[in-house]
XYZ file of C-alpha atoms in Angstrom:
679
model
C 8.494 -36.463 2.558
C 9.073 -32.730 2.931
C 10.036 -32.320 -0.724
C 7.081 -34.363 -1.938
C 4.590 -32.487 0.319
C 6.013 -29.090 -0.726
C 5.923 -29.929 -4.427
C 2.356 -31.158 -4.096
C 1.347 -27.863 -2.425
C 3.020 -25.729 -5.118
C 1.397 -27.875 -7.864
C -2.026 -27.537 -6.161
C -1.798 -23.777 -5.954
C -0.693 -23.464 -9.612
C -3.452 -25.815 -10.833
C -6.030 -23.962 -8.725
C -4.847 -20.593 -10.147
C -5.147 -21.867 -13.708
C -8.546 -23.294 -12.887
C -9.628 -19.825 -11.550
C -8.415 -18.131 -14.728
C -10.273 -20.616 -16.979
C -13.448 -20.321 -14.868
C -13.499 -16.448 -15.047
C -12.660 -16.382 -18.816
C -15.402 -18.858 -19.659
C -17.963 -17.116 -17.376
C -17.248 -13.711 -18.911
C -16.909 -14.641 -22.546
C -19.674 -17.301 -22.683
C -22.186 -15.356 -20.581
C -22.294 -18.000 -17.761
C -22.112 -15.925 -14.527
C -23.192 -18.988 -12.454
C -19.636 -20.336 -12.887
C -18.258 -17.420 -10.875
C -19.724 -19.076 -7.730
C -16.810 -21.587 -8.062
C -14.191 -18.834 -7.430
C -14.033 -19.328 -3.610
C -13.299 -23.013 -4.132
C -10.278 -22.196 -6.285
C -9.160 -19.502 -3.910
C -9.326 -21.942 -1.040
C -7.261 -24.472 -2.951
C -4.593 -21.832 -3.702
C -4.367 -20.979 -0.049
C -4.228 -24.654 0.971
C -1.462 -25.278 -1.533
C 0.504 -22.331 -0.323
C 0.182 -23.350 3.329
C 1.257 -26.874 2.548
C 4.328 -25.685 0.641
C 5.371 -23.274 3.488
C 4.718 -25.832 6.209
C 6.874 -28.367 4.300
C 9.795 -26.007 3.773
C 9.668 -24.817 7.385
C 9.619 -28.368 8.605
C 12.576 -29.196 6.362
C 14.542 -26.146 7.791
C 13.685 -26.874 11.373
C 14.417 -30.640 11.165
C 17.581 -29.951 9.097
C 16.392 -32.137 6.223
C 19.438 -31.698 4.077
C 17.916 -33.901 1.329
C 15.994 -30.753 0.301
C 18.344 -28.720 -1.835
C 17.177 -25.378 -0.366
C 18.073 -26.523 3.118
C 21.387 -27.985 1.937
C 22.289 -24.621 0.446
C 20.990 -22.307 3.166
C 20.316 -24.293 6.358
C 22.684 -25.160 9.268
C 22.436 -27.051 12.492
C 24.098 -24.148 14.342
C 21.524 -21.534 13.230
C 19.134 -20.538 16.059
C 15.482 -21.181 15.757
C 14.262 -17.609 14.843
C 16.807 -17.310 12.090
C 16.135 -20.841 10.897
C 12.505 -19.839 10.338
C 13.607 -16.609 8.689
C 16.009 -18.564 6.421
C 12.991 -19.160 4.124
C 13.011 -15.545 2.932
C 16.804 -15.149 3.168
C 17.290 -16.931 -0.117
C 15.720 -16.880 -3.541
C 13.402 -19.815 -3.777
C 12.062 -19.345 -0.234
C 11.416 -15.654 -0.800
C 9.265 -16.452 -3.861
C 7.345 -19.018 -1.733
C 6.747 -16.257 0.879
C 5.518 -14.020 -1.966
C 3.149 -16.773 -3.029
C 1.869 -17.242 0.567
C 1.131 -13.502 1.003
C -0.510 -13.342 -2.369
C -2.652 -16.234 -1.530
C -3.661 -14.455 1.656
C -4.704 -11.408 -0.243
C -6.617 -13.509 -2.685
C -8.592 -15.067 0.216
C -9.301 -11.607 1.696
C -10.538 -10.237 -1.532
C -12.783 -13.278 -2.216
C -14.250 -12.938 1.270
C -14.756 -9.209 1.045
C -16.582 -9.393 -2.261
C -18.208 -12.796 -1.770
C -21.694 -11.556 -2.396
C -20.614 -9.726 -5.542
C -18.493 -12.234 -7.433
C -20.853 -12.027 -10.365
C -20.177 -8.326 -10.734
C -18.072 -8.007 -13.881
C -15.527 -5.630 -12.256
C -15.012 -8.123 -9.381
C -14.789 -11.006 -11.793
C -12.074 -9.354 -13.905
C -10.232 -8.309 -10.841
C -10.194 -11.928 -9.691
C -8.883 -12.938 -13.096
C -5.989 -10.506 -12.734
C -5.202 -11.814 -9.245
C -5.297 -15.423 -10.462
C -2.914 -14.512 -13.336
C -0.307 -12.948 -10.941
C -0.753 -15.959 -8.584
C -0.215 -18.420 -11.445
C 2.957 -16.570 -12.473
C 4.579 -16.860 -9.060
C 3.643 -20.470 -8.405
C 4.681 -21.238 -11.957
C 8.151 -19.928 -11.032
C 8.210 -22.387 -8.181
C 7.374 -25.248 -10.430
C 10.223 -24.260 -12.724
C 13.384 -22.248 -12.141
C 12.665 -21.222 -8.493
C 11.700 -24.626 -7.184
C 12.350 -24.650 -3.409
C 11.873 -28.425 -3.118
C 14.585 -29.836 -5.339
C 16.355 -32.838 -3.844
C 19.969 -33.709 -3.275
C 21.113 -37.283 -4.256
C 23.771 -37.447 -1.521
C 22.587 -35.169 1.312
C 25.349 -33.531 3.329
C 25.326 -33.635 7.117
C 25.653 -29.874 7.518
C 24.899 -26.747 5.476
C 26.522 -23.355 5.345
C 23.571 -21.488 6.971
C 22.183 -18.161 5.831
C 24.407 -15.134 5.180
C 25.893 -14.139 8.570
C 24.672 -10.575 8.048
C 21.121 -12.002 7.831
C 21.250 -13.924 11.136
C 22.500 -11.268 13.584
C 19.404 -9.083 14.176
C 15.752 -9.864 14.811
C 14.733 -7.224 12.411
C 15.556 -9.706 9.658
C 12.479 -11.726 10.831
C 10.192 -8.731 10.232
C 11.695 -6.454 7.608
C 11.237 -8.754 4.482
C 7.680 -9.935 5.409
C 6.613 -6.247 5.858
C 8.001 -5.357 2.488
C 6.220 -8.262 0.926
C 2.948 -7.327 2.516
C 3.376 -3.995 0.876
C 4.660 -5.201 -2.500
C 1.965 -7.871 -2.854
C -0.789 -5.734 -1.396
C -0.576 -3.328 -4.370
C -1.779 -6.223 -6.584
C -5.336 -5.835 -5.199
C -6.057 -2.264 -6.278
C -4.087 -2.944 -9.501
C -6.416 -5.918 -10.204
C -9.549 -3.689 -9.661
C -8.109 -1.034 -11.957
C -7.776 -3.760 -14.594
C -11.310 -4.809 -13.842
C -12.656 -1.271 -14.247
C -10.698 -0.732 -17.509
C -11.831 -4.130 -18.925
C -15.526 -3.440 -18.218
C -15.450 0.247 -19.079
C -16.820 1.139 -15.654
C -14.156 3.733 -14.993
C -15.988 6.071 -12.644
C -14.776 6.759 -9.142
C -16.398 3.643 -7.664
C -13.383 1.371 -7.969
C -11.322 3.998 -6.125
C -13.672 4.009 -3.174
C -13.624 0.221 -3.058
C -9.834 -0.117 -3.080
C -8.409 2.887 -1.361
C -8.190 1.160 1.985
C -6.521 -1.842 0.376
C -3.945 0.513 -1.165
C -3.493 2.450 2.068
C -2.671 -0.713 4.006
C -0.245 -1.870 1.276
C 1.489 1.585 1.429
C 1.641 1.345 5.201
C 3.294 -2.059 5.116
C 5.742 -0.875 2.506
C 6.564 2.177 4.739
C 7.195 -0.079 7.709
C 9.345 -2.403 5.660
C 11.529 0.430 4.381
C 11.937 1.912 7.824
C 12.809 -1.431 9.364
C 15.293 -2.055 6.529
C 17.031 1.266 7.214
C 17.145 0.425 10.968
C 18.585 -3.036 10.179
C 21.286 -1.447 8.014
C 22.113 1.082 10.743
C 22.495 -1.536 13.512
C 24.055 -4.387 11.564
C 26.354 -3.249 8.775
C 28.719 -1.287 10.935
C 29.252 1.772 8.656
C 27.131 4.206 10.681
C 24.556 4.855 7.982
C 21.015 3.791 7.224
C 20.477 4.557 3.548
C 23.227 4.019 0.962
C 21.193 4.322 -2.215
C 21.865 0.628 -2.628
C 20.050 -0.665 -5.864
C 17.828 -3.004 -3.839
C 17.002 -0.228 -1.347
C 15.984 1.918 -4.290
C 13.872 -0.920 -5.678
C 11.733 -0.720 -2.542
C 11.669 3.094 -2.596
C 10.406 3.350 -6.218
C 6.827 1.925 -5.621
C 6.679 3.845 -2.365
C 7.233 7.095 -4.226
C 4.676 6.466 -6.967
C 2.283 5.058 -4.420
C 2.559 8.170 -2.316
C 1.877 10.224 -5.379
C -1.236 8.114 -6.066
C -2.530 8.503 -2.536
C -2.574 12.250 -3.044
C -3.756 12.513 -6.611
C -6.584 10.022 -6.114
C -8.186 12.551 -3.760
C -8.418 14.983 -6.748
C -10.284 12.340 -8.763
C -12.583 11.517 -5.827
C -13.332 15.213 -5.252
C -13.367 16.656 -8.765
C -13.421 13.672 -11.164
C -10.057 14.753 -12.608
C -6.725 12.965 -13.306
C -8.327 9.660 -14.198
C -5.662 8.617 -16.728
C -2.928 9.877 -14.433
C -4.220 7.878 -11.457
C -4.567 4.664 -13.363
C -1.091 5.172 -14.797
C 0.388 5.814 -11.294
C -1.385 2.735 -9.860
C -0.285 0.448 -12.684
C 3.241 1.961 -12.511
C 3.381 1.212 -8.780
C 2.454 -2.438 -9.422
C 4.852 -2.691 -12.329
C 7.686 -1.279 -10.138
C 7.130 -4.007 -7.583
C 7.707 -6.504 -10.302
C 10.726 -4.576 -11.522
C 12.029 -4.353 -7.974
C 11.666 -8.078 -7.621
C 13.573 -8.565 -10.846
C 16.431 -6.376 -9.504
C 16.508 -8.111 -6.203
C 16.233 -11.743 -7.382
C 17.941 -11.823 -10.843
C 21.469 -11.345 -9.579
C 22.036 -8.556 -12.045
C 22.971 -6.079 -9.324
C 25.631 -6.173 -6.636
C 23.956 -5.605 -3.257
C 24.068 -7.004 0.313
C 20.351 -7.486 -0.122
C 20.391 -9.108 -3.541
C 20.320 -12.857 -4.133
C 22.767 -14.781 -6.258
C 22.517 -14.941 -10.062
C 19.543 -16.969 -11.192
C 17.568 -17.821 -14.322
C 14.336 -16.203 -13.232
C 15.544 -12.736 -14.204
C 14.288 -12.909 -17.859
C 10.908 -14.289 -16.669
C 10.395 -11.339 -14.298
C 11.469 -8.942 -16.963
C 9.012 -10.495 -19.419
C 6.248 -10.350 -16.874
C 7.044 -6.699 -16.208
C 6.807 -5.989 -19.936
C 3.443 -7.827 -20.121
C 2.099 -5.728 -17.275
C 3.160 -2.503 -18.940
C 1.839 -3.465 -22.406
C -1.534 -4.634 -21.091
C -2.106 -1.625 -18.844
C -1.129 0.884 -21.547
C -3.338 -0.882 -24.038
C -6.348 -0.913 -21.692
C -5.867 2.760 -20.904
C -5.520 3.657 -24.555
C -8.670 1.627 -25.317
C -10.711 3.397 -22.756
C -9.249 6.809 -23.432
C -12.472 8.397 -24.523
C -14.255 7.327 -21.374
C -11.426 8.502 -19.170
C -11.766 12.152 -20.192
C -11.971 14.263 -17.048
C -15.191 16.216 -16.455
C -13.388 18.869 -14.432
C -10.338 21.053 -14.764
C -7.964 22.977 -12.478
C -9.428 26.409 -11.968
C -6.525 28.140 -10.288
C -2.873 27.492 -9.416
C -3.754 28.511 -5.892
C -6.004 25.502 -5.227
C -5.646 22.141 -3.495
C -5.917 20.177 -6.803
C -3.066 22.310 -8.352
C -0.863 21.735 -5.255
C -1.505 17.949 -5.439
C -0.613 17.958 -9.143
C 2.656 19.715 -8.246
C 3.127 17.151 -5.484
C 2.675 14.371 -8.061
C 5.096 15.835 -10.474
C 7.759 16.074 -7.737
C 7.152 12.455 -6.571
C 7.239 11.059 -10.077
C 10.337 13.183 -10.849
C 11.880 11.726 -7.704
C 11.105 8.235 -8.810
C 12.518 8.822 -12.250
C 15.776 10.144 -10.678
C 16.044 6.965 -8.478
C 15.099 4.645 -11.385
C 17.593 6.215 -13.736
C 20.439 6.058 -11.243
C 19.584 2.445 -10.409
C 19.221 0.957 -13.910
C 21.850 3.096 -15.683
C 24.685 0.716 -14.893
C 22.638 -2.147 -16.448
C 21.872 -0.074 -19.497
C 25.510 0.972 -19.898
C 26.712 -2.626 -19.617
C 24.174 -3.842 -22.105
C 24.896 -1.110 -24.700
C 28.643 -0.590 -24.275
C 29.738 -3.740 -22.447
C 31.369 -1.743 -19.686
C 30.605 -1.683 -15.922
C 29.799 1.763 -14.572
C 28.416 2.824 -11.149
C 26.195 5.687 -10.059
C 27.359 6.873 -6.681
C 25.764 8.422 -3.625
C 26.588 11.984 -4.637
C 24.324 11.731 -7.684
C 21.323 10.617 -5.583
C 21.979 13.156 -2.799
C 22.336 16.075 -5.266
C 19.128 15.165 -7.080
C 17.012 14.022 -4.161
C 17.816 16.954 -1.746
C 16.119 19.780 -3.678
C 13.100 17.614 -4.482
C 12.693 16.674 -0.784
C 12.814 20.368 0.244
C 10.146 21.258 -2.289
C 7.972 18.428 -1.044
C 8.271 19.761 2.485
C 7.086 23.185 1.335
C 4.085 21.643 -0.425
C 3.254 19.594 2.705
C 2.851 22.842 4.463
C 0.879 24.754 1.838
C -1.402 22.089 0.220
C -3.570 21.261 3.347
C -4.327 24.960 3.790
C -5.566 25.439 0.289
C -9.314 25.104 -0.504
C -10.582 23.214 -3.516
C -11.029 25.145 -6.829
C -9.258 28.383 -5.809
C -8.041 30.461 -2.872
C -7.574 34.103 -2.361
C -4.191 35.378 -1.238
C -5.887 36.722 1.867
C -7.256 33.359 2.889
C -3.935 31.690 2.233
C -2.058 34.183 4.232
C -4.423 33.842 7.177
C -4.063 30.055 7.209
C -0.333 29.955 6.869
C 0.720 33.003 8.870
C 1.618 31.388 12.218
C 3.107 28.212 10.672
C 5.362 30.338 8.558
C 6.446 32.483 11.496
C 7.028 29.282 13.450
C 9.335 28.042 10.650
C 11.277 31.347 10.674
C 11.530 31.217 14.490
C 13.035 27.729 14.349
C 15.644 28.863 11.815
C 16.538 31.871 13.878
C 16.789 29.700 17.026
C 19.056 27.277 15.249
C 21.330 29.987 14.009
C 21.518 31.441 17.485
C 22.430 27.933 18.786
C 25.365 27.808 16.421
C 23.841 25.701 13.580
C 25.436 26.481 10.250
C 24.759 25.291 6.657
C 22.183 26.454 4.205
C 20.656 22.986 3.426
C 20.113 21.853 7.034
C 18.761 25.243 8.076
C 16.320 25.244 5.084
C 15.300 21.673 6.004
C 14.682 22.637 9.629
C 12.711 25.729 8.658
C 10.531 23.952 6.089
C 10.033 21.038 8.452
C 8.908 23.312 11.181
C 6.604 25.112 8.664
C 5.087 21.777 7.498
C 4.753 20.436 11.052
C 3.012 23.612 12.308
C 0.620 23.613 9.356
C -0.313 19.970 10.076
C -0.731 20.877 13.765
C -3.063 23.653 12.797
C -5.292 21.295 10.803
C -5.420 18.829 13.705
C -6.255 21.550 16.204
C -9.129 22.756 13.985
C -10.523 19.271 13.696
C -10.331 18.522 17.413
C -12.109 21.791 18.245
C -14.987 20.700 16.072
C -15.179 17.013 17.018
C -13.178 16.598 20.174
C -10.511 14.004 20.360
C -12.575 11.838 18.030
C -11.438 14.278 15.369
C -8.042 12.653 15.437
C -9.578 9.476 13.917
C -10.208 9.799 10.203
C -8.608 10.172 6.833
C -8.017 13.887 7.194
C -6.132 14.014 10.436
C -4.693 10.578 10.000
C -2.928 12.147 6.966
C -1.767 15.078 9.016
C -0.266 12.671 11.613
C 1.531 10.891 8.694
C 2.842 14.400 7.733
C 4.150 14.749 11.309
C 6.098 11.469 10.904
C 7.507 12.630 7.535
C 8.638 15.890 9.055
C 10.452 14.014 11.885
C 12.195 11.796 9.310
C 13.113 14.830 7.195
C 14.628 16.660 10.203
C 16.393 13.449 11.313
C 17.944 12.985 7.871
C 19.035 16.659 7.675
C 20.596 16.666 11.166
C 22.271 13.240 11.042
C 23.466 13.730 7.442
C 24.852 17.248 7.940
C 26.299 17.180 11.406
C 27.642 13.605 11.959
C 31.123 13.476 13.470
C 33.399 10.466 13.397
C 36.647 9.455 15.027
C 38.827 6.294 15.451
C 40.560 5.739 18.632
C 43.123 3.087 19.724
C 42.548 2.398 23.435
C 43.928 0.219 26.165
C 41.811 -1.066 29.029
C 40.990 1.701 31.466
C 41.510 4.489 28.983
C 39.001 7.353 28.907
C 38.703 9.868 26.038
C 36.343 12.607 25.222
C 35.181 12.213 21.597
C 32.899 14.880 20.166
C 31.641 15.854 23.557
C 31.005 12.293 24.810
C 33.092 10.413 27.390
C 34.233 7.063 26.128
C 35.793 4.597 28.530
C 37.200 1.264 27.471
C 36.732 -1.128 30.349
C 37.947 -4.484 28.942
C 37.139 -7.383 26.621
C 36.466 -11.098 26.548
C 36.284 -13.947 24.116
C 33.433 -16.438 24.458
C 31.364 -18.861 22.599
C 27.747 -17.882 22.316
C 24.612 -19.985 21.609
C 27.164 -21.917 20.827
C 26.831 -20.788 17.307
C 29.628 -18.241 17.064
C 32.824 -17.045 18.579
C 32.426 -13.600 20.040
C 35.111 -11.039 20.834
C 33.142 -8.634 23.049
C 34.374 -5.283 24.271
C 32.821 -3.356 27.228
C 32.696 0.382 26.482
C 30.982 3.017 28.580
C 29.556 6.055 26.795
C 28.664 8.779 29.216
C 28.370 6.110 31.978
C 26.154 3.766 29.927
C 27.658 0.348 29.085
C 27.738 -0.784 25.465
C 29.193 -3.978 23.963
C 30.394 -3.659 20.426
C 31.855 -6.901 19.175
C 33.296 -9.050 16.403
C 31.663 -12.358 15.669
C 32.758 -15.431 13.663
C 29.819 -17.529 12.552
C 30.185 -21.197 11.687
C 31.287 -21.693 8.061
C 32.030 -17.965 7.750
C 35.481 -16.988 6.399
C 35.861 -13.788 8.418
C 34.696 -12.003 11.467
C 31.632 -9.888 11.295
C 31.332 -6.707 13.304
C 28.279 -5.902 15.355
C 28.186 -2.209 16.471
C 26.516 -0.909 19.632
C 24.287 2.186 19.694
C 23.282 4.517 22.396
C 20.168 6.475 21.363
C 19.276 9.808 22.860
C 16.721 12.571 22.177
C 19.604 14.588 20.763
C 22.836 12.755 19.903
C 23.172 9.078 19.019
C 26.507 7.557 19.740
C 27.550 4.638 17.464
C 30.462 2.531 18.516
C 32.002 -0.128 16.297
C 34.879 -2.502 17.141
C 37.252 -2.379 14.228
C 40.111 -4.440 15.606
C 40.021 -6.929 18.441
C 42.858 -6.972 21.088
C 45.955 -8.416 19.536
C 48.633 -7.234 21.895
C 49.327 -8.241 25.469
C 47.979 -4.933 26.738
C 44.611 -5.589 25.178
C 44.650 -2.482 22.922
C 41.644 -2.199 20.537
C 40.639 0.038 17.680
C 37.198 1.684 17.947
C 35.246 3.820 15.577
C 32.950 6.343 17.301
C 30.281 8.173 15.306
C 28.101 10.895 16.890
C 25.046 11.737 14.906
C 22.170 14.055 16.047
C 18.531 13.058 15.880
C 18.978 9.557 14.377
C 16.290 8.344 16.750
C 13.862 10.675 15.032
C 14.010 8.414 11.965
C 12.567 5.447 13.712
C 10.169 7.486 15.824
C 8.927 9.234 12.661
C 8.342 5.895 11.024
C 6.208 4.835 14.022
C 4.187 8.130 13.788
C 3.616 7.434 10.094
C 2.272 4.007 10.910
C -0.052 5.515 13.526
C -1.372 8.102 11.044
C -1.923 5.316 8.430
C -3.964 3.326 10.827
C -6.084 6.420 11.743
C -6.494 7.133 8.069
C -7.681 3.626 7.277
C -10.315 3.621 10.027
C -12.205 6.917 9.565
C -14.257 8.364 12.375
C -17.373 10.428 11.920
C -18.368 10.868 8.253
C -20.610 13.513 6.794
C -22.768 11.973 4.079
C -23.822 13.888 1.036
C -27.405 14.260 -0.005
C -28.446 10.831 -1.590
C -30.067 10.990 -4.974
C -33.387 9.395 -5.553
C -31.712 6.704 -7.699
C -28.266 6.100 -6.350
C -25.550 5.285 -8.899
C -23.827 1.904 -9.047
C -20.968 1.605 -6.541
C -18.643 1.204 -9.498
C -19.951 4.229 -11.402
C -19.873 6.846 -8.661
C -19.054 10.349 -9.736
C -17.286 12.917 -7.675
C -18.955 13.500 -4.306
C -21.598 10.776 -4.647
C -20.183 9.948 -1.240
C -18.879 13.165 0.242
C -16.397 11.636 2.728
C -13.084 13.006 3.788
C -10.170 12.242 1.567
C -7.999 9.122 1.965
C -4.739 10.632 3.218
C -3.276 13.978 3.877
C -6.165 16.162 2.612
C -9.044 17.852 4.166
C -12.630 17.619 2.981
C -15.479 19.856 3.567
C -16.389 18.221 6.865
C -12.846 18.557 8.208
C -11.549 21.986 7.161
C -12.056 25.622 7.965
C -13.012 26.484 4.365
C -15.783 28.981 4.117
C -18.870 27.780 2.449
C -18.241 29.627 -0.794
C -14.888 27.811 -1.151
C -16.264 24.309 -0.695
C -17.324 22.308 -3.689
C -21.017 21.435 -3.658
C -22.093 17.828 -3.478
C -22.688 16.360 -6.905
C -25.767 14.095 -6.853
C -26.631 13.763 -10.543
C-alpha cells in the first residue's frame, strides 16, 4: 500500500508539472492567456502529489514496511523516532523526494503571491521555468531515484541509517535548511528567465524577487552553520570545516549569492551591472544543481555524500542545459541589457561593491577549482589526486581578509564618488578602534600576523557597522534597526563574529592526549581535567554505550563510544564545554581495557569557537530584519508610473536589500546623494 500510494503521488506531481508546462507554452505561443488561469490547479496537484509521496514514505519508515526497498536499505526497528523520520533525507531517493516537496511548496507560494497576475508574461514564463525544474526532479523519482521500489522477499530488519547520521538532532534540521536555501534560489532564477524571455529586463523583476532570494540565502546560511556545528559535535576530530567536497558544494552558491545580494543594489540604485547580476543569479542556481550532482552522484568521497548512483549524468546534463539556456538568453537580450550608468569614481559605493563581487566570485572559483580538480584529473589522466586543506586555507585566507576590509569601507562610501575628507571623517574612529584592538591583543600576548590582522580588520568592520546602526537609531529611534540597511549591518556583525572565531580557533587551538586512571587530575592547557570513572550500558536500547565521566574545571562532561546495531565498529561522541573564551573539547579515544580502568582522552582547547554559532544566529537576525523593512521613504511618483516589471533605477527609492545604505538611512550630504529618477 505504501509503495502504491507513494508511486501514485510521484506520478501525479510529474503529470501535473508536465500539464503546467504544456498550458503555459500553449498560452504564450498561441495567444490564449485565458489558459493561464489553470495554473493554480496544476500547482495544487503538484503539491498534493508531493504530500502523498512524502506521507507514504514516512509511513513506510515509521511502520517498518520493509517491502519498500528504501526502507529495507535504510530503515531499522532499532532507530529512534526522530531519526526514523530524518532517514528520509539521509539517503539518496528520500533526499530527492524532500527536494521535490520543498520545490512544490515554493511553487504554491509563488502561485499564491502572483495569483492576480498570472496572465502577466513575466509571471507566466517564470511559472514555466518552475514547472520545468519540478518536472525534472519528479521525473528522477519515476526513474533512477525511485523511493518506492519493492522487495520481493522483504527482510525482517534493515541496517538503519549511517550511525553518524543518527547521533545528533542537528541531523533533523541541517539538511532541510540547506534544501530550503538550495530550492529557494529557483524562484528568483525563474523570474530572471521570465524577464529575459519577455525582454522586460528593467529593475522591476529585481524588486519583485529580492525578498525571495534573501530568504533563500538566509536558509542556506542557517544550513551551512548547522552543518559546521554538526561536524564539530559529532565527528570527533575537533574541527568544524574540513573543505570537504560536499561542504564546498553548499558554500559555492552561498558565495555567488552573497555577491548577488550586494551587486543587485548597484542595479537598483544606478541601473548598472545588469548582465553581471543575471549571470550571478543564474550561476547561483546552476551551482545548486552542480552541488546536488556532487552530493548525490557518488563521484566524490565524503561523509556527507551518498553512494554511487545512476542519476549523476542526468544532473550533469540538467546543469549543462541551465548554463546553455541562460547564456543564450543573456546573449539574445544583450542590447537591451546595456547599462545606462557607469562607475564615476573608484571611491564610491558602486566601485566598492564591484570589488566585493570580484572577491566573492574569485573565492567561488578557488573553491570550485579545488573541488572538481580531482574529477578532471581522473577523467583526463585516469589517476586519482586530491586537493588538501592547505590549498584552500592559503587561497581563502587573503580573500577573507580583503572582504573584511571592504565590509568596513563600503558602507561608509556614498554613491557616485566620495572625497577623501568625507571618507576619513566616516572611518576615523572605526579605524582607530581596529588599531586599538590589535595593540590590546599584542599587549595580552597574542602573536601571529594573520590572526592579528584578522582581529584588527574584524574590529574595524564591526565598528563601521556599529556607526551605521547608531546613525540610523538617532534618526528613527529603535525602529531604525528594522530595515534593509541596518539589517545588513547586523548581518555584518555576525560575519565579523564568525571571522574572529575562525581566526582565533584556527590559530590558537591546543591539543593533547592523556592516558588517565579513575581519580586522576591533570592540568591541560590551563584547564583542570579530572577523570571520575566510566560505565557500560545499553541505551534506548538501540546501542551499547561506553560512557566516561570527566570534569572540566568542575563541570561534568560525558564523552563516549557507542556501538549502533548493525554497525561494525564503535563510534565516538565527544563532549564539549563552551565558554565565552575557551571551548574545551573532550573525545574518548580508547575505552577502559585494563583492570584499573585506564582510558585515553583527547583534549582540545580552542578559543572563541562559540562565536561561530553565535555569529550565525546574529546573521539570521539581520536577515530577518532585512527582509521586513521598517519605515520607507518613497520617491516622487511620476504622473504615469512605469510597469512594475519595467522600473528604472529609483522609481521606488527604498533602502537597499542588504548591507548598504540608501539616502534615507545614511549620513550622506545632499550633494552626494543620487537624485530620484522619475522619467
